[in-house]
Coordinates of C-alpha atoms in Angstrom, one line a residue:
X87 CA -2.3 2.1 -28.8
X88 CA -4.8 -1.2 -28.5
X89 CA -8.1 -1.4 -30.3
X90 CA -10.7 -3.5 -29.1
X91 CA -13.7 -4.0 -30.2
X92 CA -16.8 -5.2 -27.8
X93 CA -17.7 -8.1 -30.3
X94 CA -14.4 -10.4 -28.9
X95 CA -15.3 -11.1 -25.5
X96 CA -17.8 -12.6 -27.2
X97 CA -14.5 -14.2 -29.2
X98 CA -13.0 -14.5 -26.0
X99 CA -15.7 -16.7 -24.3
X100 CA -17.1 -18.9 -26.7
X101 CA -15.5 -22.2 -26.2
X102 CA -15.1 -22.8 -30.3
X103 CA -13.4 -19.4 -30.1
X104 CA -10.8 -19.8 -27.6
X105 CA -8.8 -21.1 -29.7
X106 CA -8.5 -17.6 -31.8
X107 CA -7.3 -16.0 -28.9
X108 CA -4.2 -18.6 -29.1
X109 CA -1.5 -15.7 -28.2
X110 CA -2.6 -15.5 -24.8
X111 CA -2.8 -19.1 -23.7
X112 CA -0.9 -19.5 -20.8
X113 CA -3.9 -20.2 -19.1
X114 CA -3.9 -17.9 -15.1
X115 CA -7.8 -18.0 -13.8
X116 CA -9.4 -14.4 -13.2
X117 CA -11.0 -14.6 -11.6
X118 CA -31.2 -7.0 2.2
X119 CA -32.4 -5.7 4.5
X120 CA -34.6 -2.9 6.0
X121 CA -33.3 0.0 8.5
X122 CA -36.0 0.7 10.0
X123 CA -35.4 -0.4 13.7
X124 CA -31.9 0.0 13.6
X125 CA -29.7 0.6 16.9
X126 CA -27.2 1.1 18.9
X127 CA -26.1 1.0 22.7
X128 CA -25.4 4.4 23.5
X129 CA -28.0 5.3 25.8
X130 CA -26.6 2.9 28.3
X131 CA -23.4 3.4 30.6
X132 CA -20.6 0.9 29.6
X133 CA -20.9 -2.2 28.7
X134 CA -19.8 -4.0 31.5
X135 CA -18.7 -2.3 35.4
X136 CA -16.5 -3.7 37.7
X137 CA -14.5 -6.1 35.1
X138 CA -11.2 -7.9 35.8
X139 CA -8.0 -6.2 35.6
X140 CA -5.7 -9.0 36.5
X141 CA -3.2 -10.5 34.8
X142 CA -1.6 -13.7 33.5
X143 CA 0.5 -15.1 30.9
X144 CA 0.4 -18.7 29.9
X145 CA -1.7 -20.2 27.1
X146 CA -5.6 -21.5 27.6
X147 CA -5.4 -25.7 28.7
X148 CA -9.4 -26.0 27.6
X149 CA -11.1 -26.3 24.8
X150 CA -11.2 -27.9 21.4
X151 CA -12.5 -25.6 19.1
X152 CA -12.2 -25.9 15.6
X153 CA -11.8 -22.0 15.1
X154 CA -9.0 -21.5 13.0
X155 CA -6.2 -20.5 16.0
X156 CA -6.9 -22.5 19.2
X157 CA -4.9 -22.0 21.3
X158 CA -3.8 -25.0 22.1
X159 CA -1.0 -25.4 20.2
X160 CA -2.0 -26.2 17.2
X161 CA -4.3 -24.4 14.2
X162 CA -7.0 -26.2 12.6
X163 CA -7.2 -24.3 8.9
X164 CA -11.1 -23.2 7.6
X165 CA -11.9 -25.8 5.6
X166 CA -13.3 -24.1 2.8
X167 CA -9.5 -22.2 1.3
X168 CA -9.1 -22.6 -1.9
X169 CA -7.3 -22.0 -4.8
X170 CA -8.8 -18.9 -7.1
X171 CA -11.6 -20.0 -9.7
X172 CA -13.4 -16.3 -10.4
X173 CA -16.4 -17.0 -10.5
X174 CA -18.8 -14.9 -9.5
X175 CA -21.8 -16.5 -6.8
X176 CA -25.1 -15.6 -8.4
X177 CA -25.6 -19.0 -9.6
X178 CA -27.6 -21.4 -9.9
X179 CA -26.3 -25.1 -9.4
X180 CA -27.4 -26.0 -12.8
X181 CA -25.6 -22.7 -14.2
X182 CA -26.5 -19.8 -16.6
X183 CA -29.2 -19.6 -18.6
X184 CA -29.0 -18.2 -22.1
X185 CA -29.6 -14.1 -21.9
X186 CA -27.2 -14.0 -18.6
X187 CA -25.3 -10.8 -18.4
X188 CA -22.0 -10.8 -17.6
X189 CA -19.3 -8.1 -17.2
X190 CA -15.5 -8.8 -18.8
X191 CA -12.2 -7.5 -17.8
X192 CA -9.8 -8.0 -21.0
X193 CA -6.1 -7.5 -21.3
X194 CA -5.3 -5.2 -23.2
X195 CA -2.0 -5.7 -24.3
X196 CA -3.7 -9.9 -25.1
X197 CA -3.0 -9.5 -28.4
X198 CA -4.2 -7.0 -31.5
X199 CA -8.1 -7.3 -31.9
X200 CA -8.7 -5.3 -34.1
X201 CA -6.8 -8.6 -36.0
X202 CA -8.9 -10.8 -34.4
X203 CA -12.1 -9.1 -34.7
X204 CA -11.5 -9.1 -38.6
X205 CA -10.4 -12.4 -38.9
X206 CA -13.5 -14.1 -36.1
X207 CA -16.2 -12.2 -36.5
X208 CA -18.0 -8.5 -38.1
X209 CA -15.0 -6.0 -38.0
X210 CA -16.7 -3.5 -35.8
X211 CA -13.6 -1.7 -34.6
X212 CA -14.0 1.4 -31.8
X213 CA -11.1 3.4 -31.0
X214 CA -10.4 3.2 -27.1
X215 CA -7.6 5.0 -25.4
X216 CA -5.8 2.7 -23.0
X217 CA -6.2 2.2 -19.9
X218 CA -3.7 3.1 -17.5
X219 CA -4.1 -0.6 -15.6
X220 CA -4.1 -1.9 -18.9
X221 CA -7.4 -4.0 -18.5
X222 CA -10.6 -3.0 -20.1
X223 CA -14.4 -3.9 -19.1
X224 CA -17.4 -5.2 -21.1
X225 CA -20.7 -5.6 -20.9
X226 CA -21.7 -9.8 -22.6
X227 CA -24.3 -11.4 -22.9
X228 CA -24.6 -14.9 -22.9
X229 CA -25.4 -16.6 -26.3
X230 CA -26.3 -19.3 -25.1
X231 CA -26.9 -22.2 -21.7
X232 CA -23.9 -23.1 -19.5
X233 CA -22.9 -24.5 -16.6
X234 CA -20.7 -23.2 -14.4
X235 CA -17.8 -25.6 -14.5
X236 CA -17.4 -24.5 -18.7
X237 CA -17.7 -21.3 -18.6
X238 CA -15.2 -21.4 -15.9
X239 CA -13.4 -23.5 -17.6
X240 CA -13.2 -21.3 -21.1
X241 CA -12.7 -18.3 -19.0
X242 CA -10.1 -19.9 -16.4
X243 CA -7.8 -21.0 -19.9
X244 CA -7.1 -17.6 -21.8
X245 CA -5.2 -15.3 -20.6
X246 CA -6.7 -12.3 -22.1
X247 CA -9.6 -12.5 -19.2
X248 CA -8.5 -10.9 -16.7
X249 CA -12.2 -11.2 -14.8
X250 CA -15.4 -12.0 -15.8
X251 CA -18.4 -12.0 -13.1
X252 CA -22.4 -11.3 -13.3
X253 CA -22.8 -7.8 -14.7
X254 CA -24.1 -6.4 -11.5
X255 CA -21.0 -6.9 -9.8
X256 CA -19.6 -4.5 -11.4
X257 CA -22.0 -1.5 -11.8
X258 CA -20.3 0.6 -9.5
X259 CA -18.7 2.1 -10.9
X260 CA -16.7 4.2 -7.7
X261 CA -15.4 0.3 -7.3
X262 CA -11.6 0.3 -7.9
X263 CA -10.7 -0.8 -11.1
X264 CA -8.3 -3.3 -9.8
X265 CA -8.9 -6.8 -12.0
X266 CA -9.9 -8.9 -9.1
X267 CA -12.6 -6.8 -8.1
X268 CA -15.3 -7.9 -9.7
X269 CA -14.8 -11.2 -8.6
X270 CA -15.6 -9.6 -5.0
X271 CA -18.8 -10.6 -4.0
X272 CA -19.0 -9.5 -0.5
X273 CA -18.6 -5.4 -1.8
X274 CA -20.5 -5.5 -4.1
X275 CA -22.9 -6.9 -0.8
X276 CA -21.9 -4.5 1.7
X277 CA -22.6 -1.9 -1.2
X278 CA -19.2 0.2 -0.9
X279 CA -18.8 1.5 -4.4
X280 CA -21.3 3.5 -3.7
X281 CA -19.4 4.7 0.3
X282 CA -16.0 5.0 -1.6
X283 CA -17.5 8.6 -3.0
X284 CA -17.6 9.5 0.1
X285 CA -14.6 8.5 1.7
X286 CA -12.5 9.1 -0.9
X287 CA -14.1 13.4 -0.3
X288 CA -13.2 12.9 3.3
X289 CA -9.8 11.2 2.8
X290 CA -7.5 13.3 5.7
X291 CA -3.4 13.0 5.8
X292 CA -2.8 11.0 9.0
X293 CA -4.1 7.0 8.1
X294 CA -5.6 4.9 10.0
X295 CA -3.8 1.9 11.5
X296 CA -5.4 -1.2 10.8
X297 CA -3.4 -3.8 13.7
X298 CA -3.4 -7.7 12.2
X299 CA -2.6 -10.2 14.8
X300 CA -2.4 -13.0 13.0
X301 CA 0.5 -15.0 11.5
X302 CA 2.3 -12.2 9.9
X303 CA 1.3 -10.4 6.8
X304 CA 3.9 -10.9 3.7
X305 CA 5.4 -7.3 3.0
X306 CA 6.4 -7.8 0.0
X307 CA 3.1 -8.9 -1.6
X308 CA 1.7 -6.8 -4.8
X309 CA -1.0 -5.6 -3.0
X310 CA 0.4 -4.2 0.9
X311 CA 3.3 -3.2 0.8
X312 CA 2.0 0.8 -0.4
X313 CA 0.3 0.0 2.7
X314 CA 3.0 -0.7 5.6
X315 CA 2.1 0.9 8.5
X316 CA 6.5 1.3 9.4
X317 CA 7.3 3.3 12.3
X318 CA 9.0 6.6 12.2
X319 CA 11.0 6.6 14.9
X320 CA 13.0 3.2 14.2
X321 CA 15.5 3.4 12.4
X322 CA 14.4 -0.4 10.0
X323 CA 17.9 -2.7 10.5
X324 CA 20.6 -1.6 12.5
X325 CA 19.9 -3.2 15.2
X326 CA 19.1 -0.8 17.9
X327 CA 16.1 0.2 19.6
X328 CA 16.0 3.5 18.4
X329 CA 12.3 4.5 19.5
X330 CA 13.0 2.9 23.2
X331 CA 9.4 0.9 23.0
X332 CA 11.2 -2.6 23.3
X333 CA 11.3 -3.3 20.3
X334 CA 14.6 -3.3 18.4
X335 CA 13.6 -2.4 14.8
X336 CA 10.3 -2.5 14.4
X337 CA 9.6 -0.6 11.4
X338 CA 6.7 -2.6 10.0
X339 CA 5.7 -4.3 13.1
X340 CA 7.0 -7.2 15.1
X341 CA 7.4 -11.2 15.3
X342 CA 6.5 -11.5 18.9
X343 CA 6.8 -15.2 19.1
X344 CA 10.5 -16.0 16.8
X345 CA 11.2 -11.7 19.1
X346 CA 12.2 -10.5 15.1
X347 CA 11.2 -7.5 13.7
X348 CA 9.9 -8.0 10.5
X349 CA 6.4 -9.9 10.9
X350 CA 6.4 -11.7 8.2
X351 CA 5.3 -15.8 8.6
X352 CA 8.4 -17.2 9.9
X353 CA 8.1 -20.5 7.9
X354 CA 5.9 -21.8 5.8
X355 CA 3.6 -24.3 7.4
X356 CA 0.2 -25.2 7.1
X357 CA -0.7 -21.9 7.8
X358 CA 1.2 -19.4 7.3
X359 CA -1.0 -17.3 4.7
X360 CA -3.5 -16.2 7.3
X361 CA -2.8 -13.2 8.4
X362 CA -2.1 -12.0 5.0
X363 CA -4.8 -13.1 3.6
X364 CA -6.6 -11.3 6.7
X365 CA -5.0 -8.0 6.4
X366 CA -5.9 -7.8 2.2
X367 CA -9.1 -8.0 3.0
X368 CA -9.1 -5.2 5.4
X369 CA -7.0 -3.0 3.5
X370 CA -5.3 -4.1 -0.1
X371 CA -4.5 -1.6 -1.3
X372 CA -7.0 -0.6 -4.4
X373 CA -6.7 1.9 -7.4
X374 CA -3.6 -0.1 -8.5
X375 CA -4.1 -1.8 -11.1
X376 CA -3.4 -5.2 -9.5
X377 CA -4.7 -7.9 -7.5
X378 CA -7.8 -7.2 -5.5
X379 CA -9.0 -4.2 -3.1
X380 CA -9.4 -3.8 0.6
X381 CA -12.8 -2.6 2.2
X382 CA -10.6 0.1 3.1
X383 CA -8.4 0.5 -0.1
X384 CA -7.0 3.8 0.5
X385 CA -5.5 6.2 3.2
X386 CA -4.8 3.6 5.8
X387 CA -1.7 1.9 6.9
X388 CA -1.0 -2.4 8.5
X389 CA 0.4 -3.1 10.9
X390 CA 1.9 -6.7 11.3
X391 CA 1.6 -7.9 14.0
X392 CA 2.8 -11.7 14.5
X393 CA 2.0 -13.6 17.1
X394 CA 2.9 -17.7 15.4
X395 CA 5.9 -16.9 14.3
X396 CA 7.7 -20.3 12.5
X397 CA 5.0 -22.6 15.1
X398 CA 1.6 -23.3 14.5
X399 CA 0.0 -22.3 17.3
X400 CA 0.1 -18.4 19.3
X401 CA 0.8 -17.7 22.8
X402 CA -1.6 -16.1 24.6
X403 CA 1.1 -13.9 26.3
X404 CA 2.4 -13.1 22.8
X405 CA -1.1 -11.8 21.5
X406 CA -1.9 -9.9 24.7
X407 CA 1.5 -8.5 24.3
X408 CA 0.2 -7.4 20.1
X409 CA -2.6 -6.0 22.0
X410 CA -0.5 -3.7 24.4
X411 CA 2.3 -3.2 21.8
X412 CA -0.8 -1.5 19.0
X413 CA -2.0 0.4 22.0
X414 CA 1.4 2.1 22.2
X415 CA 2.7 2.6 18.9
X416 CA -0.2 4.6 17.6
X417 CA -3.1 1.5 16.2
X418 CA -6.8 3.0 15.6
X419 CA -8.4 -0.6 14.6
X420 CA -7.2 -4.4 16.2
X421 CA -7.6 -7.5 14.3
X422 CA -8.3 -10.5 15.9
X423 CA -8.6 -13.1 13.7
X424 CA -8.1 -16.0 16.3
X425 CA -9.2 -17.3 19.7
X426 CA -9.5 -20.0 21.9
X427 CA -12.4 -21.8 24.3
X428 CA -12.3 -20.2 27.9
X429 CA -12.0 -17.8 30.0
X430 CA -8.5 -15.3 30.6
X431 CA -7.5 -12.6 32.6
X432 CA -5.4 -11.2 30.5
X433 CA -7.3 -10.8 28.1
X434 CA -9.4 -8.6 29.5
X435 CA -6.9 -6.3 30.8
X436 CA -5.2 -6.1 27.5
X437 CA -8.3 -5.2 25.9
X438 CA -9.2 -2.7 28.6
X439 CA -6.1 -1.1 28.4
X440 CA -5.8 -0.7 23.5
X441 CA -9.8 0.7 24.6
X442 CA -8.9 2.7 27.1
X443 CA -5.6 3.8 24.3
X444 CA -8.5 5.1 21.9
X445 CA -8.4 1.6 19.9
X446 CA -11.3 0.3 18.8
X447 CA -11.2 -4.4 19.3
X448 CA -12.5 -6.9 15.8
X449 CA -12.8 -10.5 17.2
X450 CA -14.0 -13.1 15.3
X451 CA -16.6 -14.8 17.0
X452 CA -15.5 -19.0 15.9
X453 CA -16.5 -21.3 13.7
X454 CA -18.2 -24.7 15.3
X455 CA -21.2 -23.3 14.6
X456 CA -23.0 -23.1 18.1
X457 CA -24.6 -20.6 20.0
X458 CA -21.7 -18.7 21.9
X459 CA -23.2 -18.1 25.8
X460 CA -21.2 -17.7 29.2
X461 CA -20.0 -21.2 29.6
X462 CA -19.5 -22.2 25.7
X463 CA -17.1 -18.6 26.0
X464 CA -15.2 -18.1 22.9
X465 CA -11.8 -15.3 24.0
X466 CA -11.0 -13.4 22.9
X467 CA -14.2 -12.3 20.5
X468 CA -16.9 -13.0 23.5
X469 CA -15.8 -10.6 25.9
X470 CA -16.9 -8.0 22.7
X471 CA -20.5 -7.7 24.0
X472 CA -19.0 -6.6 27.3
X473 CA -16.7 -3.3 26.6
X474 CA -18.2 -0.6 24.5
X475 CA -15.4 -0.1 21.8
X476 CA -15.1 -4.2 21.1
X477 CA -17.0 -6.3 18.5
X478 CA -17.6 -9.6 17.8
X479 CA -18.2 -10.4 14.8
X480 CA -20.2 -13.5 12.8
X481 CA -20.1 -14.4 9.5
X482 CA -22.8 -14.1 7.0
X483 CA -22.2 -15.4 3.2
X484 CA -22.3 -12.3 0.4
X485 CA -24.6 -14.3 -1.4
X486 CA -27.5 -13.4 0.2
X487 CA -26.3 -12.3 3.6
X488 CA -28.0 -15.4 5.8
X489 CA -25.7 -16.7 8.8
X490 CA -22.4 -18.7 7.0
X491 CA -23.1 -22.4 8.3
X492 CA -19.7 -22.3 10.1
X493 CA -20.4 -18.7 12.0
X494 CA -20.6 -19.0 16.1
X495 CA -24.0 -16.6 16.8
X496 CA -25.9 -15.5 19.4
X497 CA -28.6 -12.8 19.8
X498 CA -26.5 -11.0 22.9
X499 CA -23.1 -12.1 22.0
X500 CA -22.5 -11.4 18.2
X501 CA -22.9 -8.4 17.2
X502 CA -22.3 -7.7 14.4
X503 CA -22.4 -9.7 11.0
X504 CA -20.0 -9.2 8.7
X505 CA -18.9 -11.1 5.0
X506 CA -16.7 -13.9 5.7
X507 CA -17.6 -16.4 2.6
X508 CA -19.4 -16.0 -0.2
X509 CA -21.3 -19.1 -0.3
X510 CA -20.9 -21.0 2.5
X511 CA -22.3 -24.3 1.6
X512 CA -20.2 -24.4 -1.6
X513 CA -17.2 -23.6 -0.3
X514 CA -16.7 -20.5 -1.6
X515 CA -14.6 -18.1 0.7
X516 CA -13.8 -14.6 0.0
X517 CA -11.2 -14.1 -2.5
X518 CA -7.7 -12.1 -0.9
X519 CA -4.4 -11.9 -0.4
X520 CA -1.7 -15.0 -0.5
X521 CA 2.2 -15.0 -0.1
X522 CA 3.8 -14.4 -3.2
X523 CA 2.0 -11.8 -5.1
X524 CA -0.7 -15.2 -5.1
X525 CA -5.0 -14.3 -4.3
X526 CA -6.5 -17.3 -2.7
X527 CA -10.5 -17.8 -1.5
X528 CA -10.6 -17.9 2.0
X529 CA -13.8 -18.5 4.6
X530 CA -14.3 -18.0 7.9
X531 CA -15.3 -15.7 11.0
X532 CA -11.1 -14.8 10.3
X533 CA -11.9 -13.6 7.2
X534 CA -15.3 -11.6 8.6
X535 CA -13.5 -9.9 11.1
X536 CA -11.2 -7.8 9.2
X537 CA -14.2 -6.9 6.6
X538 CA -15.1 -5.3 9.6
X539 CA -12.3 -4.0 10.8
X540 CA -12.4 -1.9 7.2
X541 CA -15.6 -0.8 8.0
X542 CA -13.7 0.6 11.0
X543 CA -11.3 2.2 9.3
X544 CA -14.5 4.3 7.0
X545 CA -16.0 5.2 9.7
X546 CA -12.6 6.9 11.8
X547 CA -11.1 8.3 8.1
X548 CA -15.2 10.5 7.7
X549 CA -15.6 11.2 11.3
X550 CA -12.0 12.0 12.1
X551 CA -12.4 14.5 8.5
X552 CA -15.3 16.0 9.4
X553 CA -13.7 17.6 12.6
X554 CA -13.7 14.2 15.0
X555 CA -12.0 12.3 17.5
X556 CA -14.7 9.4 17.3
X557 CA -14.0 6.9 20.6
X558 CA -13.6 3.2 19.8
X559 CA -17.5 3.5 21.9
X560 CA -18.7 5.8 19.4
X561 CA -17.1 3.4 16.0
X562 CA -19.7 0.9 17.1
X563 CA -22.1 2.9 17.8
X564 CA -22.0 4.3 14.3
X565 CA -21.1 0.9 12.6
X566 CA -24.3 -0.8 14.5
X567 CA -26.6 2.2 14.6
X568 CA -25.8 2.0 10.5
X569 CA -26.3 -2.0 9.9
X570 CA -29.3 -3.5 8.3
X571 CA -31.1 -4.8 10.6
X572 CA -32.5 -8.5 9.1
X573 CA -35.1 -10.2 10.4
X574 CA -33.4 -13.4 9.3
X575 CA -30.8 -13.3 11.9
X576 CA -32.2 -11.9 14.9
X577 CA -32.1 -15.4 16.4
X578 CA -28.2 -15.2 15.4
X579 CA -27.0 -12.1 15.6
X580 CA -27.9 -9.2 17.8
X581 CA -30.8 -6.9 16.5
X582 CA -30.1 -8.6 13.0
X583 CA -27.6 -5.7 12.5
X584 CA -25.2 -6.7 9.3
X585 CA -23.0 -4.1 8.2
X586 CA -23.7 -1.9 5.4
X587 CA -20.9 0.6 4.1
X588 CA -23.2 2.1 1.6
X589 CA -24.9 3.0 5.3
X590 CA -22.1 3.9 7.2
X591 CA -20.9 6.3 4.8
X592 CA -24.8 8.1 4.6
X593 CA -25.5 8.0 8.0
X594 CA -22.4 10.2 9.3
X595 CA -22.8 12.5 6.2
X596 CA -26.4 13.0 6.8
X597 CA -25.6 12.9 11.1
X598 CA -22.2 14.6 11.9
X599 CA -22.1 17.9 9.7
X600 CA -18.5 19.4 9.9
X601 CA -16.5 21.5 12.8
X602 CA -13.6 22.9 14.6
X603 CA -13.8 20.7 17.6
X604 CA -12.0 17.8 18.0
X605 CA -14.4 15.8 20.5
X606 CA -15.4 12.5 20.7
X607 CA -19.2 13.5 19.2
X608 CA -21.0 9.9 20.8
X609 CA -24.0 9.3 18.5
X610 CA -26.9 11.6 17.7
X611 CA -29.4 11.2 21.1
X612 CA -32.9 10.5 19.1
X613 CA -30.7 7.5 17.2
X614 CA -28.8 6.4 20.4
X615 CA -32.5 6.1 22.7
X616 CA -34.2 5.1 20.1
X617 CA -32.3 2.1 20.4
X618 CA -32.5 0.5 23.5
X619 CA -29.4 -0.7 25.6
X620 CA -27.1 -3.3 24.4
X621 CA -27.5 -5.8 27.0

């Protein structure tokens, strides 16, 4: 059993002492508002009457969207993609002052800390049991002022250090103990740890299924392979459409562009990793001692639906086929981190179909930094304001809950703010999975949307565990009525709504008593009518 000294942390991070951990010098980084005016769209009729149901296939033909997914045939990457650096977002531009409190995660098997402590520091040692993850966290006070770059370099130069973050990020006891969780600032901003106790208590036998319609999902990734959806009626690899749903060997999902069973990316073109990053934000496995945690970190399954295949453009026909596939094959939530300019009847038909089948849809508002209107329309995201059961998601920064500079906005058409960056002005995105058991930061409304999709999955799981069968419209209303109302966002996002997982869990626990009648509960009248209309 290894013994760790609490004083080791200071030795591990102080630049002059990094050399004393020579055995571990392989490198490798490690990485508000009031609820008083909550509103929900449950007192009124459905959002849209007389919607178009005519469908057609084809690509969009206009628009110059800078959203990560431009359906004209070329994918434009988010500008904020960076390799994982590991620092939290709370530092001032000049760096950290002396006395700043940190939480440092140290790899237990890295060296004999007793020897290090004896030779470098006071020799004070404490006998402690090894953790299952092989990582132990310690409180540490910065002894003198240090720039972000110097502190980051000291931590990243020493592979003994599994993670470092300001202490407030890691103080939530219920967050999963995965080594990179302390660097996922969006989980702290959402008060996720204070919600997870109730989520754990709400665990149900049937996992919530999130369909990721995107560039594909790395089915072998260490943080995703255990949460993949499995088609129980399909025998993988036998070349037969066992369940007669029109798709052979679709065991974990399907690649609609290349017409193959595996939803993994078909080729390593520039944005192939996007779907893996999105999937991890929503549902990376928590508590496995590896990497990061998704917002919905347990009781969830990822259905990978690849609509890009080996190309950098997606056809609308593939996207709408994937929406229908998800609805027909047991998805509870659909995530659409893609889009293009202009209306499209194909989208309307598929969205209507999925919602009627009981699937809530979350879609990205786009990254043009402009106001969405009836003429500046982004499909499919802008349809969210017209359908009860679909949410158009904008991006906010987890550092201060401000609107991310790139996010499209509208006080009527963008319905919910969700963290899609930690600090967009400095180019710092949110941390998630990357193909090949790696992790990167990226930012965009594409990232905000799966974070919100994880919240939708949490709402579904909790409501089901209490005996209800919530409709997509109810799940949307629960997310909105439990959101925080931020005054600074009221001109950018409808009613200034910002998702908050603690509020979500508290609201469901308070408003939905356990029942044996598995019907759609709707929103309690006193909450719904106090909210006014949604249009």
